[in-house]
Protein backbone atom coordinates (compact mmCIF):
# COMPACT_ATOMS: atom_id res chain seq x y z
CA UNK A 1 0.00 0.00 0.00
CA UNK A 2 1.31 3.45 -0.92
CA UNK A 3 0.58 5.15 2.39
CA UNK A 4 1.96 8.55 1.35
CA UNK A 5 -0.36 8.65 -1.63
CA UNK A 6 -3.29 7.51 0.51
CA UNK A 7 -2.54 10.09 3.23
CA UNK A 8 -2.36 12.88 0.63
CA UNK A 9 -5.63 11.81 -0.91
CA UNK A 10 -7.34 11.70 2.49
CA UNK A 11 -6.08 15.23 3.17
CA UNK A 12 -7.34 16.34 -0.23
CA UNK A 13 -10.79 14.83 0.41
CA UNK A 14 -11.14 16.13 3.97
CA UNK A 15 -9.51 19.55 3.56
CA UNK A 16 -10.33 20.63 0.04
CA UNK A 17 -12.89 18.65 -1.98
CA UNK A 18 -15.20 16.36 0.06
CA UNK A 19 -17.90 16.67 -2.60
CA UNK A 20 -15.68 14.81 -5.08
CA UNK A 21 -16.04 11.84 -2.71
CA UNK A 22 -19.73 12.39 -1.96
CA UNK A 23 -18.78 13.41 1.56
CA UNK A 24 -20.24 16.18 3.64
CA UNK A 25 -18.17 17.60 6.49
CA UNK A 26 -19.94 18.41 9.74
CA UNK A 27 -19.09 21.68 11.48
CA UNK A 28 -15.97 20.17 13.08
CA UNK A 29 -14.87 18.66 9.77
CA UNK A 30 -15.83 15.07 10.52
CA UNK A 31 -17.22 12.50 8.05
CA UNK A 32 -18.14 8.86 8.62
CA UNK A 33 -14.90 6.92 8.04
CA UNK A 34 -16.74 4.10 6.25
CA UNK A 35 -18.05 6.57 3.67
CA UNK A 36 -14.51 7.84 3.05
CA UNK A 37 -13.15 4.28 2.72
CA UNK A 38 -15.95 3.37 0.35
CA UNK A 39 -15.26 6.38 -1.89
CA UNK A 40 -11.51 5.67 -1.95
CA UNK A 41 -12.10 2.03 -2.88
CA UNK A 42 -14.60 3.04 -5.58
CA UNK A 43 -12.01 5.31 -7.22
CA UNK A 44 -10.02 2.35 -8.59
CA UNK A 45 -6.80 4.23 -7.72
CA UNK A 46 -5.56 1.59 -5.29
CA UNK A 47 -4.66 -2.01 -6.10
CA UNK A 48 -5.39 -3.33 -2.62
CA UNK A 49 -8.64 -2.74 -0.79
CA UNK A 50 -8.30 0.08 1.74
CA UNK A 51 -9.42 -0.77 5.27
CA UNK A 52 -9.82 1.15 8.52
CA UNK A 53 -6.50 -0.41 9.63
CA UNK A 54 -4.74 1.37 6.75
CA UNK A 55 -6.18 4.67 7.94
CA UNK A 56 -5.10 3.90 11.52
CA UNK A 57 -1.63 3.06 10.24
CA UNK A 58 -1.33 6.47 8.54
CA UNK A 59 -2.51 8.34 11.62
CA UNK A 60 -0.20 6.43 13.95
CA UNK A 61 2.96 6.51 11.84
CA UNK A 62 2.81 9.98 10.29
CA UNK A 63 5.52 12.40 11.49
CA UNK A 64 2.80 15.06 11.73
CA UNK A 65 -0.66 14.39 13.07
CA UNK A 66 -2.91 15.46 10.21
CA UNK A 67 -6.06 13.37 10.71
CA UNK A 68 -8.09 12.27 13.68
CA UNK A 69 -10.24 9.16 13.96
CA UNK A 70 -12.89 9.46 16.67
CA UNK A 71 -15.22 6.47 16.93
CA UNK A 72 -16.71 5.98 13.49
CA UNK A 73 -15.77 9.47 12.24
CA UNK A 74 -12.61 10.94 10.73
CA UNK A 75 -11.49 14.51 10.09
CA UNK A 76 -8.53 16.54 8.92
CA UNK A 77 -7.31 18.56 11.90
CA UNK A 78 -6.22 21.65 9.93
CA UNK A 79 -5.45 22.95 6.47
CA UNK A 80 -9.05 23.33 5.27
CA UNK A 81 -9.99 25.36 2.22
CA UNK A 82 -13.62 24.14 1.97
CA UNK A 83 -16.19 26.94 1.85
CA UNK A 84 -18.13 25.77 4.92
CA UNK A 85 -16.62 27.08 8.15
CA UNK A 86 -14.82 24.48 10.30
CA UNK A 87 -15.26 25.32 13.96
CA UNK A 88 -12.21 25.22 16.20
CA UNK A 89 -11.97 25.71 19.97
CA UNK A 90 -10.37 28.97 21.17
CA UNK A 91 -7.32 28.33 23.38
CA UNK A 92 -4.83 30.28 25.45
CA UNK A 93 -1.75 29.99 23.20
CA UNK A 94 1.81 29.28 24.32
CA UNK A 95 3.72 32.55 24.84
CA UNK A 96 5.68 32.13 21.61
CA UNK A 97 4.63 30.60 18.30
CA UNK A 98 6.43 30.30 14.95
CA UNK A 99 5.53 30.54 11.28
CA UNK A 100 7.75 29.60 8.34
CA UNK A 101 7.25 31.44 5.08
CA UNK A 102 9.00 32.64 1.92
CA UNK A 103 11.00 35.86 1.58
CA UNK A 104 8.54 36.98 -1.08
CA UNK A 105 5.50 36.51 1.19
CA UNK A 106 7.34 38.14 4.07
CA UNK A 107 7.53 41.40 2.14
CA UNK A 108 3.71 41.57 2.33
CA UNK A 109 3.37 39.97 5.78
CA UNK A 110 5.65 42.56 7.42
CA UNK A 111 2.98 45.19 6.70
CA UNK A 112 -0.32 43.30 6.59
CA UNK A 113 0.43 40.55 9.11
CA UNK A 114 -0.37 36.87 8.67
CA UNK A 115 -3.61 36.12 6.83
CA UNK A 116 -5.20 32.71 6.16
CA UNK A 117 -4.87 33.22 2.37
CA UNK A 118 -6.64 30.23 0.74
CA UNK A 119 -7.11 28.34 4.02
CA UNK A 120 -9.62 28.99 6.80
CA UNK A 121 -7.02 29.87 9.43
CA UNK A 122 -3.45 31.08 9.76
CA UNK A 123 -1.25 28.08 10.72
CA UNK A 124 1.31 28.54 13.49
CA UNK A 125 3.74 26.05 15.04
CA UNK A 126 4.79 25.61 18.64
CA UNK A 127 8.35 24.68 17.62
CA UNK A 128 10.88 26.03 15.16
CA UNK A 129 11.55 22.67 13.46
CA UNK A 130 7.97 22.43 12.26
CA UNK A 131 8.02 26.08 11.12
CA UNK A 132 11.22 25.44 9.13
CA UNK A 133 9.67 22.40 7.47
CA UNK A 134 6.50 24.33 6.57
CA UNK A 135 8.56 27.26 5.23
CA UNK A 136 10.80 25.00 3.13
CA UNK A 137 7.77 24.04 1.03
CA UNK A 138 7.92 27.59 -0.34
CA UNK A 139 11.52 28.76 -0.04
CA UNK A 140 14.86 26.90 0.20
CA UNK A 141 15.88 29.30 2.97
CA UNK A 142 12.58 30.28 4.56
CA UNK A 143 11.95 33.22 6.85
CA UNK A 144 11.00 31.99 10.31
CA UNK A 145 8.74 34.41 12.15
CA UNK A 146 8.35 34.47 15.88
CA UNK A 147 4.86 35.40 17.06
CA UNK A 148 4.49 37.19 20.38
CA UNK A 149 1.37 35.18 21.10
CA UNK A 150 1.27 36.16 24.75
CA UNK A 151 0.90 39.85 23.93
CA UNK A 152 -1.36 39.18 20.94
CA UNK A 153 -3.67 37.11 23.11
CA UNK A 154 -3.68 39.75 25.85
CA UNK A 155 -4.63 42.32 23.17
CA UNK A 156 -7.58 40.19 21.97
CA UNK A 157 -6.18 38.13 19.06
CA UNK A 158 -8.01 34.79 19.11
CA UNK A 159 -6.08 31.52 18.81
CA UNK A 160 -7.54 28.07 18.26
CA UNK A 161 -6.37 24.53 18.98
CA UNK A 162 -6.10 22.37 15.88
CA UNK A 163 -6.32 19.05 17.74
CA UNK A 164 -2.59 18.52 17.12
CA UNK A 165 -0.52 20.11 19.87
CA UNK A 166 2.16 21.41 17.50
CA UNK A 167 -0.24 23.37 15.26
CA UNK A 168 -2.16 26.41 16.58
CA UNK A 169 -4.55 28.36 14.40
CA UNK A 170 -5.59 32.02 14.26
CA UNK A 171 -7.82 34.20 12.09
CA UNK A 172 -5.23 36.93 11.55
CA UNK A 173 -2.00 37.90 13.26
CA UNK A 174 -1.22 41.63 12.89
CA UNK A 175 2.36 42.52 11.96
CA UNK A 176 3.05 44.21 15.32
CA UNK A 177 3.26 40.75 16.94
CA UNK A 178 5.75 39.36 14.43
CA UNK A 179 9.54 39.38 14.55
CA UNK A 180 12.09 37.61 12.41
CA UNK A 181 13.53 34.69 14.35
CA UNK A 182 15.75 33.30 11.62
C1 LIG B 1 1.67 33.23 3.34
C2 LIG B 1 0.68 22.22 5.70
C3 LIG B 1 1.00 37.13 1.50
C4 LIG B 1 2.04 32.22 4.40
C5 LIG B 1 1.73 22.86 6.55
C6 LIG B 1 2.22 30.97 3.56
C7 LIG B 1 0.96 23.69 7.55
C8 LIG B 1 0.88 35.56 3.16
C9 LIG B 1 1.22 31.15 2.43
C10 LIG B 1 -0.33 23.99 6.84
C11 LIG B 1 0.20 36.48 4.00
C12 LIG B 1 -0.01 30.31 2.61
C13 LIG B 1 -0.42 25.43 6.40
C14 LIG B 1 -0.04 37.77 3.50
C15 LIG B 1 0.41 34.63 5.06
N1 LIG B 1 0.37 38.05 2.24
N2 LIG B 1 1.28 35.88 1.91
N3 LIG B 1 -0.66 38.71 4.24
N4 LIG B 1 -0.07 35.87 5.16
N5 LIG B 1 0.99 34.43 3.85
O1 LIG B 1 0.05 26.51 2.52
O2 LIG B 1 1.06 28.10 6.76
O3 LIG B 1 2.11 19.38 5.93
O4 LIG B 1 -1.92 28.04 2.93
O5 LIG B 1 3.21 32.61 5.08
O6 LIG B 1 2.60 21.94 7.12
O7 LIG B 1 2.34 27.42 4.62
O8 LIG B 1 0.51 19.77 4.05
O9 LIG B 1 -0.16 27.88 4.65
O10 LIG B 1 3.52 30.88 3.02
O11 LIG B 1 0.74 23.09 8.78
O12 LIG B 1 -0.21 18.62 6.12
O13 LIG B 1 0.83 32.53 2.45
O14 LIG B 1 -0.36 23.15 5.70
O15 LIG B 1 0.25 21.01 6.19
O16 LIG B 1 0.34 28.96 2.43
O17 LIG B 1 0.76 25.83 5.71
P1 LIG B 1 -0.48 27.77 3.07
P2 LIG B 1 1.10 27.37 5.46
P3 LIG B 1 0.70 19.63 5.52
mmCIF file of C-alpha atoms and ligand atoms in Angstrom:
data_model
loop_
_atom_site.group_PDB
_atom_site.id
_atom_site.type_symbol
_atom_site.label_atom_id
_atom_site.label_comp_id
_atom_site.label_asym_id
_atom_site.label_seq_id
_atom_site.Cartn_x
_atom_site.Cartn_y
_atom_site.Cartn_z
ATOM 1 C CA UNK A 1 0.000 0.000 0.000
ATOM 2 C CA UNK A 2 1.312 3.453 -0.924
ATOM 3 C CA UNK A 3 0.582 5.152 2.392
ATOM 4 C CA UNK A 4 1.961 8.550 1.354
ATOM 5 C CA UNK A 5 -0.361 8.647 -1.631
ATOM 6 C CA UNK A 6 -3.286 7.514 0.515
ATOM 7 C CA UNK A 7 -2.538 10.089 3.232
ATOM 8 C CA UNK A 8 -2.359 12.878 0.632
ATOM 9 C CA UNK A 9 -5.626 11.807 -0.914
ATOM 10 C CA UNK A 10 -7.339 11.702 2.486
ATOM 11 C CA UNK A 11 -6.080 15.231 3.166
ATOM 12 C CA UNK A 12 -7.341 16.341 -0.230
ATOM 13 C CA UNK A 13 -10.786 14.830 0.410
ATOM 14 C CA UNK A 14 -11.142 16.131 3.967
ATOM 15 C CA UNK A 15 -9.514 19.551 3.555
ATOM 16 C CA UNK A 16 -10.332 20.627 0.044
ATOM 17 C CA UNK A 17 -12.893 18.651 -1.976
ATOM 18 C CA UNK A 18 -15.196 16.362 0.065
ATOM 19 C CA UNK A 19 -17.902 16.670 -2.597
ATOM 20 C CA UNK A 20 -15.683 14.809 -5.083
ATOM 21 C CA UNK A 21 -16.041 11.843 -2.710
ATOM 22 C CA UNK A 22 -19.732 12.394 -1.963
ATOM 23 C CA UNK A 23 -18.781 13.408 1.564
ATOM 24 C CA UNK A 24 -20.239 16.183 3.640
ATOM 25 C CA UNK A 25 -18.166 17.599 6.491
ATOM 26 C CA UNK A 26 -19.938 18.408 9.737
ATOM 27 C CA UNK A 27 -19.091 21.678 11.484
ATOM 28 C CA UNK A 28 -15.967 20.170 13.077
ATOM 29 C CA UNK A 29 -14.870 18.664 9.768
ATOM 30 C CA UNK A 30 -15.832 15.067 10.517
ATOM 31 C CA UNK A 31 -17.221 12.505 8.049
ATOM 32 C CA UNK A 32 -18.137 8.857 8.617
ATOM 33 C CA UNK A 33 -14.898 6.918 8.042
ATOM 34 C CA UNK A 34 -16.735 4.097 6.253
ATOM 35 C CA UNK A 35 -18.051 6.575 3.667
ATOM 36 C CA UNK A 36 -14.513 7.838 3.048
ATOM 37 C CA UNK A 37 -13.145 4.283 2.725
ATOM 38 C CA UNK A 38 -15.955 3.373 0.350
ATOM 39 C CA UNK A 39 -15.263 6.375 -1.887
ATOM 40 C CA UNK A 40 -11.514 5.665 -1.946
ATOM 41 C CA UNK A 41 -12.102 2.034 -2.880
ATOM 42 C CA UNK A 42 -14.596 3.044 -5.579
ATOM 43 C CA UNK A 43 -12.007 5.312 -7.220
ATOM 44 C CA UNK A 44 -10.018 2.352 -8.595
ATOM 45 C CA UNK A 45 -6.799 4.229 -7.725
ATOM 46 C CA UNK A 46 -5.560 1.591 -5.285
ATOM 47 C CA UNK A 47 -4.657 -2.012 -6.105
ATOM 48 C CA UNK A 48 -5.391 -3.332 -2.616
ATOM 49 C CA UNK A 49 -8.637 -2.740 -0.788
ATOM 50 C CA UNK A 50 -8.298 0.079 1.740
ATOM 51 C CA UNK A 51 -9.422 -0.768 5.267
ATOM 52 C CA UNK A 52 -9.822 1.147 8.517
ATOM 53 C CA UNK A 53 -6.502 -0.408 9.630
ATOM 54 C CA UNK A 54 -4.743 1.365 6.745
ATOM 55 C CA UNK A 55 -6.179 4.669 7.943
ATOM 56 C CA UNK A 56 -5.105 3.903 11.519
ATOM 57 C CA UNK A 57 -1.630 3.059 10.240
ATOM 58 C CA UNK A 58 -1.327 6.470 8.544
ATOM 59 C CA UNK A 59 -2.508 8.340 11.619
ATOM 60 C CA UNK A 60 -0.203 6.430 13.953
ATOM 61 C CA UNK A 61 2.962 6.506 11.842
ATOM 62 C CA UNK A 62 2.813 9.979 10.285
ATOM 63 C CA UNK A 63 5.523 12.402 11.494
ATOM 64 C CA UNK A 64 2.799 15.057 11.730
ATOM 65 C CA UNK A 65 -0.664 14.395 13.073
ATOM 66 C CA UNK A 66 -2.912 15.458 10.207
ATOM 67 C CA UNK A 67 -6.062 13.371 10.713
ATOM 68 C CA UNK A 68 -8.092 12.270 13.685
ATOM 69 C CA UNK A 69 -10.243 9.165 13.960
ATOM 70 C CA UNK A 70 -12.889 9.459 16.666
ATOM 71 C CA UNK A 71 -15.218 6.475 16.929
ATOM 72 C CA UNK A 72 -16.712 5.983 13.487
ATOM 73 C CA UNK A 73 -15.766 9.469 12.238
ATOM 74 C CA UNK A 74 -12.615 10.937 10.731
ATOM 75 C CA UNK A 75 -11.487 14.507 10.091
ATOM 76 C CA UNK A 76 -8.530 16.543 8.923
ATOM 77 C CA UNK A 77 -7.306 18.556 11.905
ATOM 78 C CA UNK A 78 -6.217 21.651 9.932
ATOM 79 C CA UNK A 79 -5.446 22.947 6.467
ATOM 80 C CA UNK A 80 -9.050 23.326 5.270
ATOM 81 C CA UNK A 81 -9.991 25.356 2.223
ATOM 82 C CA UNK A 82 -13.616 24.135 1.973
ATOM 83 C CA UNK A 83 -16.191 26.940 1.846
ATOM 84 C CA UNK A 84 -18.134 25.775 4.917
ATOM 85 C CA UNK A 85 -16.615 27.081 8.153
ATOM 86 C CA UNK A 86 -14.818 24.476 10.303
ATOM 87 C CA UNK A 87 -15.263 25.324 13.960
ATOM 88 C CA UNK A 88 -12.206 25.225 16.203
ATOM 89 C CA UNK A 89 -11.965 25.711 19.969
ATOM 90 C CA UNK A 90 -10.370 28.966 21.173
ATOM 91 C CA UNK A 91 -7.324 28.325 23.379
ATOM 92 C CA UNK A 92 -4.828 30.277 25.445
ATOM 93 C CA UNK A 93 -1.752 29.995 23.197
ATOM 94 C CA UNK A 94 1.808 29.278 24.323
ATOM 95 C CA UNK A 95 3.716 32.546 24.840
ATOM 96 C CA UNK A 96 5.676 32.131 21.608
ATOM 97 C CA UNK A 97 4.627 30.601 18.298
ATOM 98 C CA UNK A 98 6.435 30.301 14.954
ATOM 99 C CA UNK A 99 5.527 30.539 11.276
ATOM 100 C CA UNK A 100 7.752 29.603 8.344
ATOM 101 C CA UNK A 101 7.255 31.444 5.079
ATOM 102 C CA UNK A 102 9.003 32.642 1.918
ATOM 103 C CA UNK A 103 11.002 35.864 1.576
ATOM 104 C CA UNK A 104 8.535 36.980 -1.078
ATOM 105 C CA UNK A 105 5.497 36.510 1.191
ATOM 106 C CA UNK A 106 7.340 38.137 4.072
ATOM 107 C CA UNK A 107 7.532 41.398 2.135
ATOM 108 C CA UNK A 108 3.713 41.567 2.330
ATOM 109 C CA UNK A 109 3.366 39.972 5.777
ATOM 110 C CA UNK A 110 5.647 42.556 7.422
ATOM 111 C CA UNK A 111 2.985 45.189 6.702
ATOM 112 C CA UNK A 112 -0.322 43.295 6.586
ATOM 113 C CA UNK A 113 0.429 40.550 9.111
ATOM 114 C CA UNK A 114 -0.375 36.865 8.672
ATOM 115 C CA UNK A 115 -3.612 36.116 6.832
ATOM 116 C CA UNK A 116 -5.197 32.707 6.156
ATOM 117 C CA UNK A 117 -4.868 33.217 2.366
ATOM 118 C CA UNK A 118 -6.639 30.234 0.743
ATOM 119 C CA UNK A 119 -7.108 28.336 4.025
ATOM 120 C CA UNK A 120 -9.622 28.987 6.803
ATOM 121 C CA UNK A 121 -7.025 29.870 9.431
ATOM 122 C CA UNK A 122 -3.446 31.075 9.762
ATOM 123 C CA UNK A 123 -1.251 28.078 10.721
ATOM 124 C CA UNK A 124 1.308 28.540 13.486
ATOM 125 C CA UNK A 125 3.739 26.053 15.043
ATOM 126 C CA UNK A 126 4.786 25.606 18.642
ATOM 127 C CA UNK A 127 8.348 24.676 17.618
ATOM 128 C CA UNK A 128 10.884 26.029 15.159
ATOM 129 C CA UNK A 129 11.552 22.672 13.464
ATOM 130 C CA UNK A 130 7.966 22.434 12.264
ATOM 131 C CA UNK A 131 8.024 26.081 11.117
ATOM 132 C CA UNK A 132 11.221 25.439 9.130
ATOM 133 C CA UNK A 133 9.665 22.399 7.467
ATOM 134 C CA UNK A 134 6.502 24.331 6.568
ATOM 135 C CA UNK A 135 8.564 27.256 5.232
ATOM 136 C CA UNK A 136 10.803 24.996 3.133
ATOM 137 C CA UNK A 137 7.768 24.038 1.029
ATOM 138 C CA UNK A 138 7.923 27.586 -0.341
ATOM 139 C CA UNK A 139 11.525 28.757 -0.038
ATOM 140 C CA UNK A 140 14.861 26.900 0.197
ATOM 141 C CA UNK A 141 15.880 29.296 2.969
ATOM 142 C CA UNK A 142 12.581 30.278 4.557
ATOM 143 C CA UNK A 143 11.950 33.220 6.848
ATOM 144 C CA UNK A 144 10.997 31.994 10.314
ATOM 145 C CA UNK A 145 8.742 34.406 12.153
ATOM 146 C CA UNK A 146 8.346 34.468 15.878
ATOM 147 C CA UNK A 147 4.860 35.398 17.057
ATOM 148 C CA UNK A 148 4.491 37.189 20.383
ATOM 149 C CA UNK A 149 1.370 35.176 21.104
ATOM 150 C CA UNK A 150 1.268 36.161 24.750
ATOM 151 C CA UNK A 151 0.903 39.850 23.931
ATOM 152 C CA UNK A 152 -1.360 39.183 20.944
ATOM 153 C CA UNK A 153 -3.673 37.108 23.108
ATOM 154 C CA UNK A 154 -3.678 39.752 25.848
ATOM 155 C CA UNK A 155 -4.627 42.318 23.173
ATOM 156 C CA UNK A 156 -7.576 40.187 21.966
ATOM 157 C CA UNK A 157 -6.182 38.128 19.059
ATOM 158 C CA UNK A 158 -8.008 34.788 19.108
ATOM 159 C CA UNK A 159 -6.075 31.522 18.810
ATOM 160 C CA UNK A 160 -7.545 28.073 18.260
ATOM 161 C CA UNK A 161 -6.373 24.533 18.978
ATOM 162 C CA UNK A 162 -6.101 22.371 15.876
ATOM 163 C CA UNK A 163 -6.321 19.054 17.744
ATOM 164 C CA UNK A 164 -2.590 18.522 17.124
ATOM 165 C CA UNK A 165 -0.520 20.105 19.868
ATOM 166 C CA UNK A 166 2.157 21.415 17.502
ATOM 167 C CA UNK A 167 -0.243 23.374 15.263
ATOM 168 C CA UNK A 168 -2.160 26.406 16.585
ATOM 169 C CA UNK A 169 -4.552 28.363 14.395
ATOM 170 C CA UNK A 170 -5.587 32.018 14.259
ATOM 171 C CA UNK A 171 -7.819 34.200 12.093
ATOM 172 C CA UNK A 172 -5.232 36.930 11.549
ATOM 173 C CA UNK A 173 -2.003 37.899 13.263
ATOM 174 C CA UNK A 174 -1.225 41.627 12.895
ATOM 175 C CA UNK A 175 2.355 42.517 11.963
ATOM 176 C CA UNK A 176 3.050 44.208 15.316
ATOM 177 C CA UNK A 177 3.262 40.751 16.943
ATOM 178 C CA UNK A 178 5.755 39.363 14.428
ATOM 179 C CA UNK A 179 9.545 39.379 14.552
ATOM 180 C CA UNK A 180 12.094 37.610 12.409
ATOM 181 C CA UNK A 181 13.534 34.693 14.355
ATOM 182 C CA UNK A 182 15.753 33.297 11.624
HETATM 183 C C1 LIG B 1 1.672 33.234 3.339
HETATM 184 C C2 LIG B 1 0.677 22.223 5.697
HETATM 185 C C3 LIG B 1 1.004 37.126 1.502
HETATM 186 C C4 LIG B 1 2.037 32.221 4.396
HETATM 187 C C5 LIG B 1 1.730 22.865 6.554
HETATM 188 C C6 LIG B 1 2.223 30.969 3.557
HETATM 189 C C7 LIG B 1 0.963 23.694 7.546
HETATM 190 C C8 LIG B 1 0.881 35.564 3.158
HETATM 191 C C9 LIG B 1 1.223 31.150 2.426
HETATM 192 C C10 LIG B 1 -0.329 23.993 6.840
HETATM 193 C C11 LIG B 1 0.197 36.479 3.996
HETATM 194 C C12 LIG B 1 -0.012 30.306 2.615
HETATM 195 C C13 LIG B 1 -0.417 25.427 6.405
HETATM 196 C C14 LIG B 1 -0.039 37.770 3.495
HETATM 197 C C15 LIG B 1 0.413 34.632 5.065
HETATM 198 N N1 LIG B 1 0.375 38.047 2.242
HETATM 199 N N2 LIG B 1 1.283 35.881 1.908
HETATM 200 N N3 LIG B 1 -0.659 38.709 4.238
HETATM 201 N N4 LIG B 1 -0.074 35.872 5.160
HETATM 202 N N5 LIG B 1 0.988 34.433 3.850
HETATM 203 O O1 LIG B 1 0.053 26.511 2.523
HETATM 204 O O2 LIG B 1 1.065 28.096 6.764
HETATM 205 O O3 LIG B 1 2.107 19.377 5.935
HETATM 206 O O4 LIG B 1 -1.924 28.041 2.929
HETATM 207 O O5 LIG B 1 3.206 32.606 5.079
HETATM 208 O O6 LIG B 1 2.602 21.942 7.123
HETATM 209 O O7 LIG B 1 2.337 27.424 4.624
HETATM 210 O O8 LIG B 1 0.514 19.771 4.046
HETATM 211 O O9 LIG B 1 -0.158 27.884 4.650
HETATM 212 O O10 LIG B 1 3.516 30.882 3.020
HETATM 213 O O11 LIG B 1 0.735 23.094 8.776
HETATM 214 O O12 LIG B 1 -0.205 18.621 6.121
HETATM 215 O O13 LIG B 1 0.835 32.531 2.445
HETATM 216 O O14 LIG B 1 -0.364 23.152 5.698
HETATM 217 O O15 LIG B 1 0.246 21.012 6.191
HETATM 218 O O16 LIG B 1 0.343 28.956 2.426
HETATM 219 O O17 LIG B 1 0.758 25.827 5.709
HETATM 220 P P1 LIG B 1 -0.478 27.771 3.067
HETATM 221 P P2 LIG B 1 1.101 27.373 5.460
HETATM 222 P P3 LIG B 1 0.699 19.634 5.525
#
